[in-house]
Coordinates of C-alpha atoms in Angstrom, one line a residue:
Chain A
X1 CA 45.0 43.9 49.5
X2 CA 41.8 42.9 47.8
X3 CA 38.4 44.6 48.0
X4 CA 35.0 43.2 47.5
X5 CA 31.4 44.5 47.6
X6 CA 28.5 42.1 47.4
X7 CA 25.2 43.8 46.6
X8 CA 26.2 46.8 48.8
X9 CA 23.7 49.6 49.3
X10 CA 24.0 52.7 51.3
X11 CA 21.4 55.1 52.6
X12 CA 22.7 58.1 54.4
X13 CA 21.3 59.2 57.8
X14 CA 19.4 62.0 56.1
X15 CA 17.5 59.4 53.9
X16 CA 19.5 60.1 50.8
X17 CA 20.3 56.9 48.9
X18 CA 23.9 56.9 47.7
X19 CA 24.6 53.3 46.6
X20 CA 22.3 50.6 45.3
X21 CA 23.2 47.0 44.8
X22 CA 26.9 47.5 44.0
X23 CA 28.9 44.3 43.5
X24 CA 32.6 44.6 42.7
X25 CA 35.7 42.5 43.0
X26 CA 39.0 44.4 43.0
X27 CA 42.1 42.2 43.2
X28 CA 45.2 43.0 45.2
X29 CA 47.4 45.4 43.2
X30 CA 44.7 46.3 40.7
X31 CA 44.2 49.9 39.5
X32 CA 40.6 51.1 39.1
X33 CA 39.1 54.4 38.2
X34 CA 35.6 55.3 39.2
X35 CA 34.0 57.8 36.9
X36 CA 30.5 59.3 36.7
X37 CA 28.6 62.6 37.0
X38 CA 28.5 64.4 40.4
X39 CA 26.1 62.8 42.8
X40 CA 26.6 59.4 41.2
X41 CA 27.9 57.8 44.4
X42 CA 31.6 57.9 43.6
X43 CA 32.6 59.3 47.0
X44 CA 30.3 57.0 48.9
X45 CA 31.8 54.0 47.0
X46 CA 35.3 55.0 47.9
X47 CA 34.4 55.6 51.5
X48 CA 32.7 52.2 51.8
X49 CA 35.8 50.5 50.3
X50 CA 37.9 52.3 52.9
X51 CA 35.8 51.2 55.9
X52 CA 34.8 54.8 56.6
X53 CA 31.2 54.2 55.8
X54 CA 29.3 51.1 56.7
X55 CA 27.0 49.9 54.0
X56 CA 23.4 49.7 55.1
X57 CA 22.8 46.7 52.9
X58 CA 25.0 44.0 51.5
X59 CA 28.5 43.1 52.4
X60 CA 32.0 44.7 52.1
X61 CA 35.1 42.6 52.4
X62 CA 38.5 44.1 52.8
X63 CA 41.6 41.8 52.6
X64 CA 39.3 38.8 53.0
X65 CA 37.5 40.0 56.2
X66 CA 34.4 41.9 57.0
X67 CA 35.8 45.1 58.6
X68 CA 32.6 45.7 60.5
X69 CA 32.9 42.3 62.3
X70 CA 36.4 43.1 63.6
X71 CA 37.2 44.3 67.1
X72 CA 38.0 48.0 67.5
X73 CA 41.7 47.4 67.6
X74 CA 41.8 45.2 64.6
X75 CA 39.7 47.6 62.6
X76 CA 42.1 50.4 63.5
X77 CA 45.1 48.3 62.3
X78 CA 43.2 47.5 59.1
X79 CA 42.5 51.2 58.5
X80 CA 46.2 52.0 59.0
X81 CA 46.8 49.9 55.9
X82 CA 44.4 52.0 53.9
X83 CA 45.3 55.4 52.6
X84 CA 42.6 57.9 51.6
X85 CA 43.2 61.0 49.5
X86 CA 40.4 63.5 50.0
X87 CA 39.0 65.9 47.5
X88 CA 39.8 68.8 49.8
X89 CA 42.8 67.9 51.9
X90 CA 41.6 67.7 55.6
X91 CA 44.7 69.4 57.0
X92 CA 44.5 72.1 59.7
X93 CA 45.8 75.4 58.3
X94 CA 48.3 76.0 61.1
X95 CA 50.1 72.6 60.6
X96 CA 53.4 72.7 58.9
X97 CA 53.7 70.7 55.7
X98 CA 56.3 68.3 57.2
X99 CA 53.9 67.5 60.1
X100 CA 50.9 67.1 57.8
X101 CA 52.8 64.6 55.7
X102 CA 54.2 62.7 58.7
X103 CA 50.7 62.4 60.0
X104 CA 50.2 59.7 57.4
X105 CA 52.0 57.1 59.6
X106 CA 50.3 57.9 62.9
X107 CA 48.5 54.6 62.6
X108 CA 51.8 52.8 62.9
X109 CA 53.7 55.1 65.2
X110 CA 53.7 54.9 69.0
X111 CA 52.0 57.7 70.8
X112 CA 55.4 58.7 72.2
X113 CA 56.9 59.0 68.7
X114 CA 53.9 61.0 67.5
X115 CA 54.3 63.4 70.4
X116 CA 58.0 63.9 69.9
X117 CA 57.7 64.3 66.2
X118 CA 55.3 67.2 66.7
X119 CA 58.3 69.2 68.2
X120 CA 61.1 67.8 66.1
X121 CA 60.0 65.9 62.9
X122 CA 61.2 62.3 63.3
X123 CA 61.4 61.5 59.6
X124 CA 61.9 64.8 57.7
X125 CA 63.8 62.9 55.0
X126 CA 60.8 60.6 54.4
X127 CA 58.4 63.6 54.2
X128 CA 60.7 65.4 51.8
X129 CA 61.0 62.3 49.5
X130 CA 57.2 62.1 49.3
X131 CA 56.9 65.8 48.6
X132 CA 59.7 65.6 45.9
X133 CA 57.5 63.2 43.9
X134 CA 55.0 66.1 43.6
X135 CA 57.5 68.9 43.2
X136 CA 56.8 70.4 46.6
X137 CA 60.0 69.6 48.5
X138 CA 60.8 73.2 48.8
X139 CA 57.7 73.8 50.9
X140 CA 58.7 71.2 53.6
X141 CA 58.8 73.6 56.5
X142 CA 56.1 76.1 55.4
X143 CA 52.7 76.3 57.1
X144 CA 49.8 74.8 55.2
X145 CA 47.9 78.1 55.3
X146 CA 50.6 79.6 53.1
X147 CA 49.9 77.1 50.3
X148 CA 47.5 77.4 47.4
X149 CA 44.6 75.0 47.1
X150 CA 46.4 72.9 44.5
X151 CA 49.5 72.7 46.7
X152 CA 47.4 71.7 49.7
X153 CA 45.8 68.9 47.6
X154 CA 49.3 67.7 46.7
X155 CA 50.3 67.7 50.4
X156 CA 47.3 65.4 50.9
X157 CA 48.6 63.1 48.2
X158 CA 52.1 63.2 49.7
X159 CA 50.7 62.2 53.1
X160 CA 49.3 59.0 51.6
X161 CA 52.5 58.4 49.6
X162 CA 54.3 58.6 52.9
X163 CA 51.8 56.4 54.7
X164 CA 52.7 53.7 52.1
X165 CA 49.4 51.9 52.4
X166 CA 48.4 48.6 50.8
X167 CA 45.3 50.2 49.4
X168 CA 45.2 53.7 48.1
X169 CA 41.7 55.2 47.8
X170 CA 41.4 58.6 46.2
X171 CA 38.4 60.8 46.0
X172 CA 38.9 63.3 43.2
X173 CA 42.6 63.5 44.1
X174 CA 43.5 66.0 41.4
X175 CA 40.4 68.2 41.1
X176 CA 42.2 71.3 42.2
X177 CA 45.2 70.9 39.9
X178 CA 45.9 72.2 36.4
X179 CA 46.2 69.5 33.6
X180 CA 50.0 69.2 33.9
X181 CA 50.1 68.9 37.6
X182 CA 47.1 66.6 37.7
X183 CA 48.8 64.3 35.3
X184 CA 52.0 64.4 37.3
X185 CA 50.3 63.7 40.6
X186 CA 48.4 60.7 39.1
X187 CA 51.7 59.5 37.7
X188 CA 53.2 59.6 41.2
X189 CA 50.3 57.7 42.7
X190 CA 50.4 55.1 39.9
X191 CA 54.1 54.7 40.3
X192 CA 53.7 54.3 44.1
X193 CA 51.0 51.7 43.6
X194 CA 53.3 49.8 41.2
X195 CA 56.3 50.0 43.5
X196 CA 54.5 49.0 46.6
X197 CA 52.0 46.6 44.9
X198 CA 49.2 48.7 46.4
X199 CA 45.7 48.5 45.1
X200 CA 44.6 51.9 43.8
X201 CA 41.0 53.0 43.4
X202 CA 40.4 56.6 42.4
X203 CA 37.2 58.4 41.7
X204 CA 37.9 60.9 38.9
X205 CA 35.7 63.5 37.3
X206 CA 38.1 63.9 34.4
X207 CA 37.4 61.1 31.9
X208 CA 40.7 61.5 30.0
X209 CA 42.9 60.9 33.1
X210 CA 40.8 57.9 34.0
X211 CA 41.2 56.4 30.5
X212 CA 44.9 57.2 30.4
X213 CA 46.1 55.9 33.8
X214 CA 43.7 53.0 34.7
X215 CA 43.4 49.6 33.1
X216 CA 39.9 49.2 34.5
X217 CA 37.1 51.8 34.4
X218 CA 33.9 51.6 36.5
X219 CA 31.1 54.0 35.5
X220 CA 28.7 55.0 38.2
X221 CA 25.3 56.6 37.8
X222 CA 22.5 57.1 40.4
X223 CA 24.4 54.9 42.9
X224 CA 24.7 52.0 40.6
X225 CA 27.4 50.5 38.5
X226 CA 26.7 51.5 34.9
X227 CA 29.6 49.7 33.3
X228 CA 32.8 48.0 34.5
X229 CA 35.4 47.3 31.7
X230 CA 38.8 48.1 30.4
X231 CA 39.3 51.5 28.8
X232 CA 39.5 50.1 25.3
X233 CA 36.0 48.8 25.7
X234 CA 34.6 52.1 26.9
X235 CA 32.9 53.8 23.9
X236 CA 32.0 57.4 23.5
X237 CA 28.4 56.5 23.5
X238 CA 28.7 54.9 26.9
X239 CA 30.4 58.0 28.3
X240 CA 27.8 60.3 26.8
X241 CA 25.1 58.2 28.3
X242 CA 26.9 58.2 31.7
X243 CA 27.2 62.0 31.7
X244 CA 23.8 62.6 30.0
X245 CA 22.7 64.9 32.9
X246 CA 25.8 67.1 32.5
X247 CA 25.2 68.3 29.0
X248 CA 26.9 67.4 25.8
X249 CA 30.6 67.9 26.7
X250 CA 32.4 65.1 28.5
X251 CA 34.4 66.4 31.6
X252 CA 38.1 66.4 30.6
X253 CA 41.0 67.8 32.6
X254 CA 43.3 68.2 29.5
X255 CA 42.4 70.3 26.4
X256 CA 43.6 68.4 23.3
X257 CA 42.0 65.1 24.2
X258 CA 38.6 66.6 23.7
X259 CA 38.8 65.6 20.1
X260 CA 40.3 62.1 20.5
X261 CA 38.1 59.2 19.8
X262 CA 39.9 56.7 22.0
X263 CA 42.6 56.9 24.6
X264 CA 45.9 56.6 22.7
X265 CA 48.0 54.6 25.0
X266 CA 46.7 53.3 28.3
X267 CA 49.3 52.9 31.0
X268 CA 49.1 49.2 31.8
X269 CA 49.8 47.4 35.1
X270 CA 53.4 46.4 35.0
X271 CA 53.4 43.6 37.5
X272 CA 52.9 40.1 36.4
X273 CA 50.0 38.2 38.0
X274 CA 47.6 41.0 38.1
X275 CA 44.5 40.8 35.9
Chain B
X1 CA 9.4 104.4 38.5
X2 CA 10.0 103.2 42.1
X3 CA 7.5 105.7 43.4
X4 CA 4.9 104.5 41.0
X5 CA 5.4 100.9 42.2
X6 CA 4.9 102.1 45.8
X7 CA 1.8 103.9 45.0
X8 CA 0.1 101.1 43.1
X9 CA -0.2 98.8 46.1
X10 CA 3.2 97.2 46.6
X11 CA 3.2 95.4 50.0
X12 CA 4.0 97.7 52.9
X13 CA 7.6 97.6 54.2
X14 CA 6.7 95.8 57.5
X15 CA 9.4 93.5 58.8
X16 CA 7.6 90.1 59.4
X17 CA 10.1 89.2 62.1
X18 CA 9.5 92.4 64.1
X19 CA 6.5 91.2 66.0
X20 CA 8.3 88.1 67.3
X21 CA 11.3 90.1 68.4
X22 CA 9.2 92.6 70.3
X23 CA 7.3 89.8 71.9
X24 CA 10.5 88.0 73.0
X25 CA 11.7 91.3 74.6
X26 CA 8.5 91.7 76.5
X27 CA 8.5 88.1 77.7
X28 CA 12.1 88.6 78.8
X29 CA 11.2 91.7 80.9
X30 CA 8.2 89.9 82.4
X31 CA 10.4 87.0 83.5
X32 CA 13.3 89.3 84.6
X33 CA 11.1 91.5 86.9
X34 CA 10.3 88.9 89.6
X35 CA 13.9 87.8 89.4
X36 CA 15.1 91.3 90.2
X37 CA 12.6 91.5 93.1
X38 CA 13.8 88.1 94.3
X39 CA 17.4 89.3 94.2
X40 CA 16.5 92.4 96.3
X41 CA 17.8 94.6 93.5
X42 CA 17.2 98.2 94.8
X43 CA 20.0 100.3 93.4
X44 CA 18.4 103.6 94.6
X45 CA 19.2 102.5 98.2
X46 CA 22.8 103.2 97.3
X47 CA 22.1 106.9 97.1
X48 CA 20.2 107.4 100.3
X49 CA 22.2 109.9 102.4
X50 CA 22.8 107.6 105.3
X51 CA 24.2 104.8 103.1
X52 CA 26.3 107.2 101.1
X53 CA 27.9 108.4 104.3
X54 CA 28.6 104.9 105.6
X55 CA 30.2 103.8 102.3
X56 CA 32.2 107.0 102.1
X57 CA 33.7 106.3 105.5
X58 CA 34.4 102.8 104.5
X59 CA 36.1 103.8 101.3
X60 CA 38.0 106.7 102.9
X61 CA 39.6 104.2 105.2
X62 CA 41.2 102.6 102.1
X63 CA 43.5 105.6 101.5
X64 CA 46.4 105.8 101.6
X65 CA 47.4 102.3 100.7
X66 CA 49.7 100.7 103.3
X67 CA 53.3 100.8 102.2
X68 CA 55.3 99.9 105.3
X69 CA 58.1 97.6 104.5
X70 CA 57.0 95.1 107.1
X71 CA 53.5 94.9 105.4
X72 CA 54.9 94.8 101.9
X73 CA 57.1 91.8 102.9
X74 CA 54.0 90.1 104.2
X75 CA 52.1 91.1 101.0
X76 CA 54.9 89.8 98.8
X77 CA 55.0 86.4 100.5
X78 CA 51.2 86.1 100.3
X79 CA 51.2 87.1 96.6
X80 CA 53.8 84.4 95.9
X81 CA 51.6 82.0 97.9
X82 CA 48.5 82.9 95.9
X83 CA 50.4 82.6 92.6
X84 CA 51.7 79.2 93.7
X85 CA 48.2 78.1 94.7
X86 CA 46.7 79.2 91.4
X87 CA 49.5 77.8 89.3
X88 CA 49.7 74.4 91.0
X89 CA 45.9 74.3 91.1
X90 CA 45.7 74.8 87.3
X91 CA 48.5 72.4 86.7
X92 CA 46.6 69.7 88.6
X93 CA 43.4 70.7 87.0
X94 CA 45.0 70.1 83.6
X95 CA 45.9 66.6 84.7
X96 CA 42.3 66.0 85.5
X97 CA 40.8 68.0 82.5
X98 CA 42.9 66.8 79.5
X99 CA 42.2 63.0 79.8
X100 CA 38.5 63.7 80.6
X101 CA 38.2 66.1 77.6
X102 CA 39.8 63.6 75.3
X103 CA 37.4 60.9 76.5
X104 CA 34.4 63.2 76.2
X105 CA 35.1 64.7 72.8
X106 CA 32.8 63.2 70.2
X107 CA 35.0 64.1 67.2
X108 CA 37.7 61.8 68.6
X109 CA 35.4 58.8 69.0
X110 CA 36.6 56.1 66.6
X111 CA 33.5 54.0 67.2
X112 CA 31.3 56.7 65.6
X113 CA 32.9 56.1 62.2
X114 CA 30.7 53.6 60.4
X115 CA 29.3 53.3 63.2
X116 CA 31.8 50.7 64.2
X117 CA 32.3 48.3 67.1
X118 CA 31.8 49.6 70.7
X119 CA 29.7 52.6 69.8
X120 CA 27.1 52.0 72.6
X121 CA 29.9 51.7 75.1
X122 CA 31.5 54.8 73.6
X123 CA 28.3 56.8 73.9
X124 CA 27.7 55.7 77.5
X125 CA 31.3 56.4 78.4
X126 CA 31.2 59.9 77.0
X127 CA 27.9 60.6 78.9
X128 CA 29.5 59.3 82.1
X129 CA 32.6 61.5 81.7
X130 CA 30.4 64.5 81.0
X131 CA 28.5 63.7 84.2
X132 CA 31.7 63.6 86.1
X133 CA 32.8 66.9 84.7
X134 CA 29.5 68.4 85.7
X135 CA 29.8 67.0 89.2
X136 CA 33.3 68.4 89.6
X137 CA 32.4 71.9 88.6
X138 CA 28.9 72.1 90.1
X139 CA 30.3 72.2 93.6
X140 CA 31.9 75.7 94.3
X141 CA 35.6 75.7 95.0
X142 CA 34.9 77.3 98.4
X143 CA 33.0 74.1 99.4
X144 CA 35.8 71.9 98.2
X145 CA 38.2 74.1 100.1
X146 CA 36.2 73.7 103.3
X147 CA 36.2 69.9 102.8
X148 CA 40.0 69.8 102.1
X149 CA 40.8 72.2 105.0
X150 CA 39.1 69.6 107.3
X151 CA 41.3 66.9 105.8
X152 CA 44.6 68.7 105.3
X153 CA 44.4 71.4 107.9
X154 CA 44.7 75.2 107.4
X155 CA 47.0 76.3 104.6
X156 CA 47.6 76.5 100.8
X157 CA 47.4 72.8 100.2
X158 CA 43.6 72.8 100.6
X159 CA 43.3 75.7 98.1
X160 CA 45.4 73.9 95.5
X161 CA 43.2 70.8 95.7
X162 CA 40.0 72.8 95.6
X163 CA 41.1 74.6 92.5
X164 CA 42.3 71.4 90.9
X165 CA 39.0 69.7 91.3
X166 CA 36.6 72.6 90.3
X167 CA 38.8 73.9 87.5
X168 CA 39.5 70.4 86.3
X169 CA 35.7 70.1 85.7
X170 CA 35.5 73.6 84.0
X171 CA 38.5 73.2 81.8
X172 CA 37.4 69.7 80.8
X173 CA 34.0 70.9 79.8
X174 CA 35.2 73.9 77.8
X175 CA 38.1 72.0 76.2
X176 CA 35.6 69.4 75.0
X177 CA 33.4 72.2 73.5
X178 CA 36.4 74.0 71.9
X179 CA 37.6 70.7 70.3
X180 CA 34.2 69.9 69.0
X181 CA 33.4 73.3 67.6
X182 CA 36.3 73.6 65.2
X183 CA 36.8 71.8 61.9
X184 CA 36.6 68.1 62.8
X185 CA 37.2 66.7 59.3
X186 CA 41.0 66.6 59.8
X187 CA 40.6 64.5 62.9
X188 CA 38.1 62.3 61.2
X189 CA 40.5 61.7 58.3
X190 CA 43.3 60.7 60.6
X191 CA 41.0 58.3 62.5
X192 CA 39.9 56.8 59.2
X193 CA 43.6 56.2 58.4
X194 CA 44.0 54.2 61.6
X195 CA 45.5 56.9 63.8
X196 CA 44.9 56.4 67.5
X197 CA 42.8 59.0 69.4
X198 CA 45.8 60.8 70.7
X199 CA 47.4 61.1 67.3
X200 CA 44.2 62.7 65.9
X201 CA 44.1 65.0 68.9
X202 CA 47.8 66.1 68.5
X203 CA 47.9 66.3 64.7
X204 CA 44.4 67.5 63.8
X205 CA 42.4 69.1 66.6
X206 CA 45.0 70.9 68.7
X207 CA 46.7 72.6 65.7
X208 CA 43.3 74.0 64.9
X209 CA 42.4 75.1 68.4
X210 CA 45.7 75.8 70.1
X211 CA 45.4 79.5 70.7
X212 CA 41.8 79.2 71.9
X213 CA 42.7 76.5 74.3
X214 CA 45.7 78.4 75.6
X215 CA 43.8 81.7 76.0
X216 CA 41.0 80.0 77.9
X217 CA 43.5 78.2 80.1
X218 CA 45.3 81.5 81.0
X219 CA 41.9 83.1 81.7
X220 CA 41.1 80.3 84.0
X221 CA 44.5 80.8 85.7
X222 CA 43.4 84.4 86.3
X223 CA 40.1 83.2 87.8
X224 CA 42.1 80.8 89.9
X225 CA 44.1 83.7 91.3
X226 CA 40.8 85.4 92.4
X227 CA 39.3 82.2 93.6
X228 CA 42.3 81.5 95.8
X229 CA 41.5 84.8 97.5
X230 CA 38.0 83.7 98.4
X231 CA 39.3 80.5 99.6
X232 CA 41.8 82.4 101.8
X233 CA 38.8 83.5 103.8
X234 CA 38.1 80.0 104.8
X235 CA 41.7 79.5 105.8
X236 CA 43.3 78.2 102.6
X237 CA 46.3 80.6 102.7
X238 CA 47.6 83.3 100.3
X239 CA 46.4 86.9 99.7
X240 CA 42.8 85.9 100.8
X241 CA 43.9 85.0 104.3
X242 CA 45.9 88.3 104.5
X243 CA 42.9 90.2 103.3
X244 CA 40.6 88.4 105.8
X245 CA 42.9 89.5 108.6
X246 CA 43.1 93.1 107.3
X247 CA 39.4 93.5 106.9
X248 CA 38.7 92.0 110.3
X249 CA 41.0 94.6 111.8
X250 CA 39.2 97.2 109.7
X251 CA 42.6 98.2 108.2
X252 CA 41.6 99.9 104.9
X253 CA 45.1 100.8 103.8
X254 CA 46.2 97.2 103.9
X255 CA 43.1 96.1 102.0
X256 CA 43.7 98.7 99.2
X257 CA 47.3 97.5 98.9
X258 CA 46.1 94.0 98.4
X259 CA 43.5 95.1 95.9
X260 CA 46.2 96.9 93.9
X261 CA 48.1 93.7 93.9
X262 CA 45.1 91.9 92.4
X263 CA 44.9 94.5 89.7
X264 CA 48.6 93.9 88.8
X265 CA 48.0 90.1 88.8
X266 CA 45.1 90.5 86.4
X267 CA 47.2 92.7 84.1
X268 CA 50.0 90.1 84.3
X269 CA 47.5 87.4 83.2
X270 CA 46.4 89.6 80.3
X271 CA 49.9 90.1 79.1
X272 CA 50.7 86.4 79.4
X273 CA 47.6 85.6 77.4
X274 CA 48.6 88.1 74.7
X275 CA 52.1 86.7 74.4
X276 CA 50.9 83.1 74.2
X277 CA 48.3 84.0 71.5
X278 CA 51.0 85.8 69.5
X279 CA 53.3 82.8 69.7
X280 CA 50.6 80.4 68.6
X281 CA 49.0 82.6 66.0

């Protein structure tokens, strides 16, 4: 599924301007990381791309159509094809892990199946398989309030893996994880996007993860696109300028990479026909 | 050191909010006084000797409670009838309340995301549903009972319908408020992933609010037991009708047996609520 923004701007209801004249074209199956300091508009960008926020200026096009001109039913069906991973997983604490993961497919299930599945999980195998990719399969029947913050974030990732959407949008999907788990979770998401040919857009605070896993990096600052290029063309100076407000150190998730000049080996798109 | 600061003209420790609070208390008293006068609130009248005597006689008639087998059989039948009225009434009230609450809950409104298509219709629809809920509960159940007794004749059926209508309005309003007061991000996230309204209700809002919803429902069931008594006075069956007869015949013993039954029913509701809360915790 392709995504386009044409001169999109967003002013929140409280008058705060989050996006300014953003134009992007993301092809179906492409993998894009959005980086930038906090408050740069990364979250707003991801939410506009997912038809959760309506741009106040300009145009958004998802899969070739303007989502805001669709009927309510068509918009709902379009949203069911988009999976969003939130920074803090929006999962009620009393829900069991299996139910939280299965909720990913509510957009495709009948109301009757949703109701029955609440009592007896209708696809426990599917939920377990999604959790297994994140090393969480042993927590399948635990309640979510018995999980740590990092585990809950991975349940949120598992939900989207189970949803199997055509576009995966992630807003700081690994912010609560340690470097190893963050890397593993991103690997699972990247693998899923490869397997299901899903477009994958992630906002990341950690520059090293962005440079490692994504063949296209968009730098955001003050609600504008500062740069949009492959990781090999992203220089240290560009990064330092991007994060100028956050001091001299660049935000890294790992430890060793702090000294590296350039990402060693970028994980490239494997499918032919993309890029 | 601290003493020195105090002596050298530090600002006095006067709470800047105190004046406003005292003012509010005085205003409340000034408003309350005429209300008390209007309500003919004269508690000292209770303790005038004549009144004490009259009340004493009335209460003395309550002892001992009536325990004849014949009356107890009657009481048991009336209790079952009351429980049936309250339970059927609440069940019907749920059928009215749940769809209306789902329609009125703002956090389940898909059109508010964006905002998307149909938002004006959605806002108008929610206002209409809230209006309907207000109408249902603004009319006291006794009035509904009087209306339904005209239509269905004397008996428990009218009580059931009266409770269903009034409590449908109350439950719907409070369900809406409970569902809106919790964490609504989970529901929003599901709606943003294309889940229908009911999916978001079942997988996001209810898991967060289940025990609150259940305990309020049980409390309303308890209220329905009491309400069915009042409606018994207008001929809607159950313990109320029995109590009406006992009081008209000035039979204090029977009345106190009926009151003890009420107490037991309220205790039962409490226990039920505790069990449900423990299961859902």
